[in-house]
PDB file of C-alpha atoms in Angstrom:
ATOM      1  CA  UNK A   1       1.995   0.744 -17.609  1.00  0.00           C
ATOM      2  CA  UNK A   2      -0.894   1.564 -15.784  1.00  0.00           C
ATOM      3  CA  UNK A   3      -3.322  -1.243 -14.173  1.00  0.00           C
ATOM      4  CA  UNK A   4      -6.658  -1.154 -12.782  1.00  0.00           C
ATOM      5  CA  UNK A   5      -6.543  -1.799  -8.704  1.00  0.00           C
ATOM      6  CA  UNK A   6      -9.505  -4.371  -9.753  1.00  0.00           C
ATOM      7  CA  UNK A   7      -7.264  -6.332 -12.292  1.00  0.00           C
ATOM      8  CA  UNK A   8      -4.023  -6.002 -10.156  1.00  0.00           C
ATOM      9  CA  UNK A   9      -6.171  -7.391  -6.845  1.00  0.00           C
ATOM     10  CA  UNK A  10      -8.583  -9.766  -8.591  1.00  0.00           C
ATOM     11  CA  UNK A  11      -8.731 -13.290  -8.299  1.00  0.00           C
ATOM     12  CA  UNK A  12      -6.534 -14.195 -11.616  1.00  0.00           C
ATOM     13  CA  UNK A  13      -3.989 -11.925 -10.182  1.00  0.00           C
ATOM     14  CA  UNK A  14      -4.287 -13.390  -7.004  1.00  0.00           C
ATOM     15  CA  UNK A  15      -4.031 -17.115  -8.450  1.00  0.00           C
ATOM     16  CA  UNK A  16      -0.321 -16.127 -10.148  1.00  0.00           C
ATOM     17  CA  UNK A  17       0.720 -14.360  -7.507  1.00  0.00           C
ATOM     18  CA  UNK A  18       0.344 -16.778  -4.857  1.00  0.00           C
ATOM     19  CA  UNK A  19       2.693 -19.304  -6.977  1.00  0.00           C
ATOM     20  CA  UNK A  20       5.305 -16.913  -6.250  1.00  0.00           C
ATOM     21  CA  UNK A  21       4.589 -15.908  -2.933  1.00  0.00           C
ATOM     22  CA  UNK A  22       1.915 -17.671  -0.515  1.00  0.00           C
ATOM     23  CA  UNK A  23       1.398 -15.168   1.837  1.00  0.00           C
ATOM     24  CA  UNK A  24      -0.738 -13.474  -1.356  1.00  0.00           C
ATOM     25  CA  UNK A  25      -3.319 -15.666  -1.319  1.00  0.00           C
ATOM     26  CA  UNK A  26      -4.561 -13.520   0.584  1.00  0.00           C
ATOM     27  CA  UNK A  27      -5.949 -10.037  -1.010  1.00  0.00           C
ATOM     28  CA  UNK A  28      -5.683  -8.119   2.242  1.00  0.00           C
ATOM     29  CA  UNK A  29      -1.983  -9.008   2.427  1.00  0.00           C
ATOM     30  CA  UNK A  30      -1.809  -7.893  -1.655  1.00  0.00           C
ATOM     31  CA  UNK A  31      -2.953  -4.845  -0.997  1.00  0.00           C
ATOM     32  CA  UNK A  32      -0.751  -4.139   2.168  1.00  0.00           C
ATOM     33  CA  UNK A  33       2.183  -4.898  -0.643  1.00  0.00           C
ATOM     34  CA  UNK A  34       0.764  -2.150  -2.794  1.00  0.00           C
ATOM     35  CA  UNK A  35       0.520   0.241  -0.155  1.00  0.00           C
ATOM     36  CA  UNK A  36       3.716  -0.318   0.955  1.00  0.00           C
ATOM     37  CA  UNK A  37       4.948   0.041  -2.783  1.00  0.00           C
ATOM     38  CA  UNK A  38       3.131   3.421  -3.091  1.00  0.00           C
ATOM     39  CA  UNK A  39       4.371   4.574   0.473  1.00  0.00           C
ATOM     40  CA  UNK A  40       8.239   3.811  -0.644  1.00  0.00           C
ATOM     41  CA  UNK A  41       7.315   5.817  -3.870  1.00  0.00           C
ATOM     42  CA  UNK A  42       7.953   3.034  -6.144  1.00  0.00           C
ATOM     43  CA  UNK A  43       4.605   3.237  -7.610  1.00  0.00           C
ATOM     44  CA  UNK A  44       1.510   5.747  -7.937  1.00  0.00           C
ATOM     45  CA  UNK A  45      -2.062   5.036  -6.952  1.00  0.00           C
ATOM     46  CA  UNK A  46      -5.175   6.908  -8.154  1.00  0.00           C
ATOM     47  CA  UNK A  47      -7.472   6.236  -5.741  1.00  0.00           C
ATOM     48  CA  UNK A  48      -9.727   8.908  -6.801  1.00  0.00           C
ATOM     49  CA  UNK A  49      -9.990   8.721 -11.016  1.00  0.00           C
ATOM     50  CA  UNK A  50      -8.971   5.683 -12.638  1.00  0.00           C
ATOM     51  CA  UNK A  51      -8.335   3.920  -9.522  1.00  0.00           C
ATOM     52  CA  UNK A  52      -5.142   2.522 -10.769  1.00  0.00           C
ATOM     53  CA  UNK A  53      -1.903   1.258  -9.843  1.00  0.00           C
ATOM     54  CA  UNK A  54       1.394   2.537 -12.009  1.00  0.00           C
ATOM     55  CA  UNK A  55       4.828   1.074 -10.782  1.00  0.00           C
ATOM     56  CA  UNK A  56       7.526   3.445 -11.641  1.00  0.00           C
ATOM     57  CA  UNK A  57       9.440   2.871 -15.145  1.00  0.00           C
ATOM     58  CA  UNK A  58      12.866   2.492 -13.482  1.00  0.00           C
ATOM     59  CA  UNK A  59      11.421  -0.138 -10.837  1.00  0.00           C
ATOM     60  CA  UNK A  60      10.064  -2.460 -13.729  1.00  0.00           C
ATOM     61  CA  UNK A  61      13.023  -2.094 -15.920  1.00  0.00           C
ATOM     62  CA  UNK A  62      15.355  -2.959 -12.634  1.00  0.00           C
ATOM     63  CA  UNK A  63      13.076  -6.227 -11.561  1.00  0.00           C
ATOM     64  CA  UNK A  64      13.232  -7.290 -15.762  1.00  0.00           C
ATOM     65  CA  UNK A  65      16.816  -7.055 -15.579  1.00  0.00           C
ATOM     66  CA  UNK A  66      17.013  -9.690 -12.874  1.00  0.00           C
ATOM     67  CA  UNK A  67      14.734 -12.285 -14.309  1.00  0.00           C
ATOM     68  CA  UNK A  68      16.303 -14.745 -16.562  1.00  0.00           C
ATOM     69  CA  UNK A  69      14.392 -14.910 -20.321  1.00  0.00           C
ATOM     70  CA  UNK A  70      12.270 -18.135 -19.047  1.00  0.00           C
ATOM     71  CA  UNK A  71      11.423 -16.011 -15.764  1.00  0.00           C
ATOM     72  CA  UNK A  72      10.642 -12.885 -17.839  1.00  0.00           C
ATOM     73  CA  UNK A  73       8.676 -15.295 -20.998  1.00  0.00           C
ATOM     74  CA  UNK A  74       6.788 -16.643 -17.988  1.00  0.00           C
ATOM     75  CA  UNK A  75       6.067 -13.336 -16.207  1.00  0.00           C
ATOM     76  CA  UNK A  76       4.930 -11.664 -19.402  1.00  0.00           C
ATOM     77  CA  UNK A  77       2.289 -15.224 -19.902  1.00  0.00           C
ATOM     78  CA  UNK A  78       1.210 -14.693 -16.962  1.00  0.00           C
ATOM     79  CA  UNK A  79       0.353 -11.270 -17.436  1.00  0.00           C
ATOM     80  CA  UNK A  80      -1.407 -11.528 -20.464  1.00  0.00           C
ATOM     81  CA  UNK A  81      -3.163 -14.434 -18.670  1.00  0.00           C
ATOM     82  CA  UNK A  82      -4.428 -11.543 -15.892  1.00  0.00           C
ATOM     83  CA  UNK A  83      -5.167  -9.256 -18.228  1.00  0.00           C
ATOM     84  CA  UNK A  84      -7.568 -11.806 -20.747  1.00  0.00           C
ATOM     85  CA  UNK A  85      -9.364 -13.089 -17.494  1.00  0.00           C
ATOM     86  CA  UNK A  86      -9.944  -8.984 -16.282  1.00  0.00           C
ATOM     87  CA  UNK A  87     -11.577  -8.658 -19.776  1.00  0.00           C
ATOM     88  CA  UNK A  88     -14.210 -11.670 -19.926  1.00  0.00           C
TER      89      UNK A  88
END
Protein backbone atom coordinates (compact mmCIF):
# COMPACT_ATOMS: atom_id res chain seq x y z
CA UNK A 1 0.00 0.00 0.00
CA UNK A 2 1.13 3.21 -0.86
CA UNK A 3 0.16 6.51 1.26
CA UNK A 4 0.42 10.06 0.62
CA UNK A 5 3.26 11.77 3.08
CA UNK A 6 0.20 14.40 3.58
CA UNK A 7 -2.31 11.65 4.80
CA UNK A 8 0.39 9.59 6.71
CA UNK A 9 1.62 13.13 8.59
CA UNK A 10 -1.72 14.94 8.81
CA UNK A 11 -3.54 15.76 11.73
CA UNK A 12 -6.07 12.56 11.71
CA UNK A 13 -2.99 10.52 11.49
CA UNK A 14 -1.43 12.35 14.04
CA UNK A 15 -4.61 12.12 16.46
CA UNK A 16 -4.40 7.94 16.23
CA UNK A 17 -1.06 7.83 16.41
CA UNK A 18 -0.47 9.66 19.46
CA UNK A 19 -2.95 7.09 21.36
CA UNK A 20 -0.34 4.67 20.73
CA UNK A 21 2.63 6.53 21.21
CA UNK A 22 2.81 10.22 22.78
CA UNK A 23 5.93 11.26 21.67
CA UNK A 24 3.85 11.56 18.04
CA UNK A 25 1.96 14.24 18.88
CA UNK A 26 4.34 15.79 17.58
CA UNK A 27 4.72 15.80 13.53
CA UNK A 28 8.42 16.61 13.59
CA UNK A 29 9.02 13.53 15.75
CA UNK A 30 6.52 11.48 13.01
CA UNK A 31 8.47 12.28 10.44
CA UNK A 32 11.91 11.53 12.16
CA UNK A 33 10.06 7.85 12.53
CA UNK A 34 9.57 7.77 8.79
CA UNK A 35 12.93 8.70 8.01
CA UNK A 36 14.31 6.40 10.14
CA UNK A 37 11.92 3.68 8.56
CA UNK A 38 13.13 4.63 5.03
CA UNK A 39 16.89 4.82 6.22
CA UNK A 40 16.60 1.02 7.72
CA UNK A 41 14.99 0.17 4.26
CA UNK A 42 11.80 -0.90 5.68
CA UNK A 43 9.89 1.45 3.61
CA UNK A 44 10.26 3.67 0.30
CA UNK A 45 9.69 7.39 0.03
CA UNK A 46 9.01 9.36 -3.17
CA UNK A 47 9.90 12.53 -2.35
CA UNK A 48 10.01 13.67 -5.82
CA UNK A 49 6.55 12.17 -7.73
CA UNK A 50 3.82 11.07 -5.67
CA UNK A 51 5.41 12.10 -2.56
CA UNK A 52 4.48 8.95 -0.85
CA UNK A 53 5.33 6.65 1.78
CA UNK A 54 5.23 2.59 0.95
CA UNK A 55 6.25 0.27 3.95
CA UNK A 56 7.63 -2.88 2.63
CA UNK A 57 5.08 -5.97 2.15
CA UNK A 58 7.05 -8.27 4.49
CA UNK A 59 7.24 -5.44 7.31
CA UNK A 60 3.31 -5.06 7.34
CA UNK A 61 2.58 -8.68 7.10
CA UNK A 62 5.26 -9.25 10.18
CA UNK A 63 3.64 -6.24 12.48
CA UNK A 64 -0.20 -7.96 11.44
CA UNK A 65 1.01 -11.12 12.64
CA UNK A 66 1.67 -9.74 16.10
CA UNK A 67 -1.52 -7.88 16.69
CA UNK A 68 -4.27 -9.82 18.19
CA UNK A 69 -7.79 -9.66 15.87
CA UNK A 70 -9.19 -6.71 18.29
CA UNK A 71 -5.64 -4.92 17.80
CA UNK A 72 -5.68 -5.60 14.03
CA UNK A 73 -10.03 -4.78 13.78
CA UNK A 74 -8.95 -1.61 15.58
CA UNK A 75 -5.86 -0.76 13.48
CA UNK A 76 -7.70 -1.35 10.23
CA UNK A 77 -10.81 1.38 11.90
CA UNK A 78 -8.49 3.48 12.45
CA UNK A 79 -7.14 3.50 9.16
CA UNK A 80 -10.10 3.84 7.31
CA UNK A 81 -10.82 6.64 9.85
CA UNK A 82 -7.34 8.46 8.35
CA UNK A 83 -8.05 7.77 5.15
CA UNK A 84 -12.09 9.27 5.15
CA UNK A 85 -10.76 12.45 7.05
CA UNK A 86 -7.63 12.81 4.10
CA UNK A 87 -10.59 12.75 1.61
CA UNK A 88 -13.11 15.53 3.00
Amino acid sequence: MQLSLNVVCGDAALAVLKQHDPSLRVRSHLEGVIHDLERFCLAEIDHMGKKSLRVHRLVQATVLQELTPDERASAQRDLYGVLDAAST
